[in-house]
Amino acid sequence: YQLQCSCVAFFIHFLGGSQGIDNDDGSSWYHILNNFFYSADGFKMDYGGHDSVFENNLIMGYPYDGQNCINLASFNPNHGHVARYNVCIIGLGGRRVPSGCGDPSCADPQPDDSIDMEKVVTLGGGCMNQSVVLAGNKYYTTNGTAKFYCGYSGKNGTDLAVFQSLYGLEIGSTVGLLPNAQEMIDWATVKVGL
């Protein structure tokens, strides 16, 4: 049985909310499509979730805890997630939201060189042989640089071109500077169907 829904979900996180979608504890076979996440990270999975598809979503977030756009743990062979055709904007207003922050007014200014402002993807189980598909995503950051991490302990991420070349992931994906406010409002308006 497959549940069909032609609706759009609009996620707003308050009080330091982290992931918009968190496929933990075996949550599997979800198709997360055409949603709008504001002040929330995008897609996270650890503790056994698998075989979900996260696509065509719009994520506009303040960096919160370094899990900004996509944060996935390890997978069994041939049971990874797919994350494709998403737009992820990190660093709204050049600020970071600390844990327990109730609304954007308590967001902290973040220095331009903060890794939280560039960190867009973490593959906690490493980047080799992960059964993960990442493709056609668009990442926007305050300085136009996005970093991709292989494992949880690394302090230096990899640039998109190197990540694509080394691992064959994020083919067709792009990185750019934050769009202007009106452009982001327009994207959100279209996404929620207003």
CSV table of C-alpha atoms in Angstrom, one decimal:
chain,number,residue,atom,x,y,z
A,1,TYR,CA,0.0,0.0,0.0
A,2,GLN,CA,1.3,3.4,-0.9
A,3,LEU,CA,-0.2,6.5,0.6
A,4,GLN,CA,-0.8,9.2,-2.0
A,5,CYS,CA,-0.9,12.9,-1.1
A,6,SER,CA,-0.9,15.9,-3.5
A,7,CYS,CA,-0.4,18.4,-0.6
A,8,VAL,CA,2.6,20.6,0.3
A,9,ALA,CA,3.8,20.6,3.9
A,10,PHE,CA,5.2,23.9,5.3
A,11,PHE,CA,7.5,23.2,8.3
A,12,ILE,CA,8.5,26.0,10.6
A,13,HIS,CA,10.8,25.1,13.5
A,14,PHE,CA,10.9,27.1,16.7
A,15,LEU,CA,12.8,26.7,20.0
A,16,GLY,CA,16.0,25.6,18.2
A,17,GLY,CA,14.4,22.9,16.1
A,18,SER,CA,16.8,20.8,14.1
A,19,GLN,CA,15.9,18.6,11.2
A,20,GLY,CA,12.8,19.1,9.2
A,21,ILE,CA,12.6,15.4,8.4
A,22,ASP,CA,14.3,12.9,10.7
A,23,ASN,CA,14.1,9.3,9.4
A,24,ASP,CA,15.5,7.6,12.5
A,25,ASP,CA,14.8,4.3,14.2
A,26,GLY,CA,14.1,2.4,11.1
A,27,SER,CA,11.8,4.9,9.4
A,28,SER,CA,12.0,3.8,5.8
A,29,TRP,CA,10.4,4.0,2.3
A,30,TYR,CA,9.2,7.5,2.6
A,31,HIS,CA,8.9,9.8,-0.4
A,32,ILE,CA,9.3,13.3,0.9
A,33,LEU,CA,8.3,15.6,-2.0
A,34,ASN,CA,7.6,19.3,-2.6
A,35,ASN,CA,7.8,20.6,1.0
A,36,PHE,CA,9.0,24.0,2.3
A,37,PHE,CA,11.2,24.1,5.5
A,38,TYR,CA,11.8,27.4,7.1
A,39,SER,CA,14.2,27.9,10.0
A,40,ALA,CA,14.7,24.1,9.9
A,41,ASP,CA,17.4,21.8,8.6
A,42,GLY,CA,16.5,19.5,5.8
A,43,PHE,CA,16.8,15.7,5.9
A,44,LYS,CA,18.5,13.5,8.5
A,45,MET,CA,18.8,9.8,9.1
A,46,ASP,CA,20.6,7.6,11.5
A,47,TYR,CA,19.7,4.5,13.5
A,48,GLY,CA,18.6,2.4,10.7
A,49,GLY,CA,16.3,4.4,8.4
A,50,HIS,CA,16.6,3.5,4.7
A,51,ASP,CA,15.2,3.6,1.2
A,52,SER,CA,13.6,7.0,1.4
A,53,VAL,CA,13.5,9.7,-1.3
A,54,PHE,CA,13.9,13.4,-0.4
A,55,GLU,CA,13.2,15.5,-3.5
A,56,ASN,CA,12.1,18.8,-4.8
A,57,ASN,CA,12.0,20.4,-1.4
A,58,LEU,CA,12.9,24.0,-0.4
A,59,ILE,CA,15.0,24.4,2.7
A,60,MET,CA,15.7,27.9,4.2
A,61,GLY,CA,17.6,27.7,7.4
A,62,TYR,CA,19.8,29.3,10.0
A,63,PRO,CA,22.7,27.0,10.8
A,64,TYR,CA,21.7,25.3,14.0
A,65,ASP,CA,23.8,22.2,14.8
A,66,GLY,CA,25.8,21.5,11.7
A,67,GLN,CA,23.2,19.2,10.0
A,68,ASN,CA,22.1,21.8,7.6
A,69,CYS,CA,20.8,20.3,4.4
A,70,ILE,CA,21.4,16.6,4.3
A,71,ASN,CA,22.8,14.5,7.1
A,72,LEU,CA,22.9,10.7,6.6
A,73,ALA,CA,24.5,7.9,8.6
A,74,SER,CA,25.5,4.6,7.1
A,75,PHE,CA,23.4,2.2,5.1
A,76,ASN,CA,23.2,-1.5,4.3
A,77,PRO,CA,24.2,-2.2,0.7
A,78,ASN,CA,21.5,-1.2,-1.8
A,79,HIS,CA,19.3,0.5,0.9
A,80,GLY,CA,20.5,4.1,0.9
A,81,HIS,CA,18.4,7.2,0.6
A,82,VAL,CA,18.0,9.4,-2.5
A,83,ALA,CA,18.2,13.2,-2.1
A,84,ARG,CA,17.7,15.0,-5.4
A,85,TYR,CA,16.5,18.3,-7.0
A,86,ASN,CA,16.3,20.1,-3.6
A,87,VAL,CA,17.1,23.8,-3.0
A,88,CYS,CA,18.9,24.4,0.3
A,89,ILE,CA,19.6,27.9,1.5
A,90,ILE,CA,21.8,28.2,4.6
A,91,GLY,CA,22.7,31.2,6.6
A,92,LEU,CA,19.6,33.4,6.4
A,93,GLY,CA,20.7,36.9,7.4
A,94,GLY,CA,24.2,35.7,8.1
A,95,ARG,CA,23.1,34.3,11.4
A,96,ARG,CA,23.2,31.0,13.4
A,97,VAL,CA,20.4,29.9,15.7
A,98,PRO,CA,21.7,28.5,19.0
A,99,SER,CA,20.1,25.6,20.8
A,100,GLY,CA,16.9,26.6,22.6
A,101,CYS,CA,16.4,29.8,20.6
A,102,GLY,CA,12.7,30.5,20.3
A,103,ASP,CA,12.6,32.6,17.2
A,104,PRO,CA,15.0,34.2,14.6
A,105,SER,CA,15.3,37.3,16.8
A,106,CYS,CA,17.8,35.4,19.1
A,107,ALA,CA,19.9,34.2,16.2
A,108,ASP,CA,23.6,34.9,16.8
A,109,PRO,CA,25.8,36.7,14.2
A,110,GLN,CA,28.1,34.2,12.7
A,111,PRO,CA,31.6,35.1,11.4
A,112,ASP,CA,32.0,34.7,7.7
A,113,ASP,CA,34.5,31.9,8.2
A,114,SER,CA,32.2,29.7,10.3
A,115,ILE,CA,32.0,26.1,8.9
A,116,ASP,CA,28.4,26.0,10.0
A,117,MET,CA,27.7,28.5,7.2
A,118,GLU,CA,29.2,26.2,4.5
A,119,LYS,CA,28.3,22.7,5.8
A,120,VAL,CA,25.6,21.4,3.5
A,121,VAL,CA,26.0,17.6,3.4
A,122,THR,CA,27.3,15.0,5.9
A,123,LEU,CA,27.5,11.3,5.1
A,124,GLY,CA,28.3,10.0,8.6
A,125,GLY,CA,29.2,6.5,7.4
A,126,GLY,CA,31.7,7.9,4.9
A,127,CYS,CA,31.4,8.6,1.3
A,128,MET,CA,32.5,5.3,-0.3
A,129,ASN,CA,30.1,2.5,-1.0
A,130,GLN,CA,27.1,4.2,0.7
A,131,SER,CA,24.3,3.2,-1.7
A,132,VAL,CA,23.3,6.9,-1.6
A,133,VAL,CA,22.1,9.0,-4.5
A,134,LEU,CA,22.7,12.8,-4.2
A,135,ALA,CA,22.0,14.7,-7.5
A,136,GLY,CA,20.7,17.8,-9.0
A,137,ASN,CA,20.6,19.8,-5.7
A,138,LYS,CA,21.1,23.5,-5.4
A,139,TYR,CA,23.0,24.8,-2.4
A,140,TYR,CA,23.2,28.5,-1.5
A,141,THR,CA,25.4,29.9,1.3
A,142,THR,CA,26.5,33.3,2.6
A,143,ASN,CA,29.9,33.1,0.8
A,144,GLY,CA,28.9,30.8,-2.1
A,145,THR,CA,31.0,28.0,-0.8
A,146,ALA,CA,29.5,24.6,0.2
A,147,LYS,CA,31.3,21.8,2.1
A,148,PHE,CA,30.6,18.1,2.0
A,149,TYR,CA,31.7,15.9,4.8
A,150,CYS,CA,32.6,12.2,4.8
A,151,GLY,CA,32.2,11.1,8.4
A,152,TYR,CA,31.2,13.0,11.5
A,153,SER,CA,34.7,13.8,12.8
A,154,GLY,CA,36.1,15.8,9.9
A,155,LYS,CA,36.7,19.5,10.4
A,156,ASN,CA,37.6,20.2,6.8
A,157,GLY,CA,34.9,19.4,4.2
A,158,THR,CA,35.3,18.9,0.5
A,159,ASP,CA,34.3,21.4,-2.2
A,160,LEU,CA,31.5,20.3,-4.6
A,161,ALA,CA,33.8,19.7,-7.6
A,162,VAL,CA,36.1,17.5,-5.6
A,163,PHE,CA,33.2,15.7,-4.0
A,164,GLN,CA,31.7,15.0,-7.4
A,165,SER,CA,35.0,13.8,-8.8
A,166,LEU,CA,36.0,11.5,-5.9
A,167,TYR,CA,32.7,9.9,-5.1
A,168,GLY,CA,30.4,10.4,-8.1
A,169,LEU,CA,27.8,12.0,-5.8
A,170,GLU,CA,26.0,15.4,-6.3
A,171,ILE,CA,26.2,15.1,-10.1
A,172,GLY,CA,24.3,18.0,-11.6
A,173,SER,CA,24.3,19.9,-8.3
A,174,THR,CA,25.4,23.5,-7.9
A,175,VAL,CA,26.5,26.0,-5.3
A,176,GLY,CA,25.9,29.7,-5.2
A,177,LEU,CA,25.6,32.8,-3.1
A,178,LEU,CA,22.4,33.4,-1.1
A,179,PRO,CA,19.7,34.8,-3.4
A,180,ASN,CA,18.2,38.2,-2.5
A,181,ALA,CA,15.2,38.3,-0.1
A,182,GLN,CA,12.6,38.9,-2.8
A,183,GLU,CA,13.8,35.9,-4.8
A,184,MET,CA,13.6,33.6,-1.7
A,185,ILE,CA,10.1,34.9,-1.0
A,186,ASP,CA,9.1,34.2,-4.5
A,187,TRP,CA,10.5,30.6,-4.3
A,188,ALA,CA,8.6,30.0,-1.1
A,189,THR,CA,5.4,31.5,-2.4
A,190,VAL,CA,5.5,29.1,-5.4
A,191,LYS,CA,6.4,26.1,-3.3
A,192,VAL,CA,3.4,26.6,-0.9
A,193,GLY,CA,1.1,27.4,-3.8
A,194,LEU,CA,0.1,31.0,-2.9
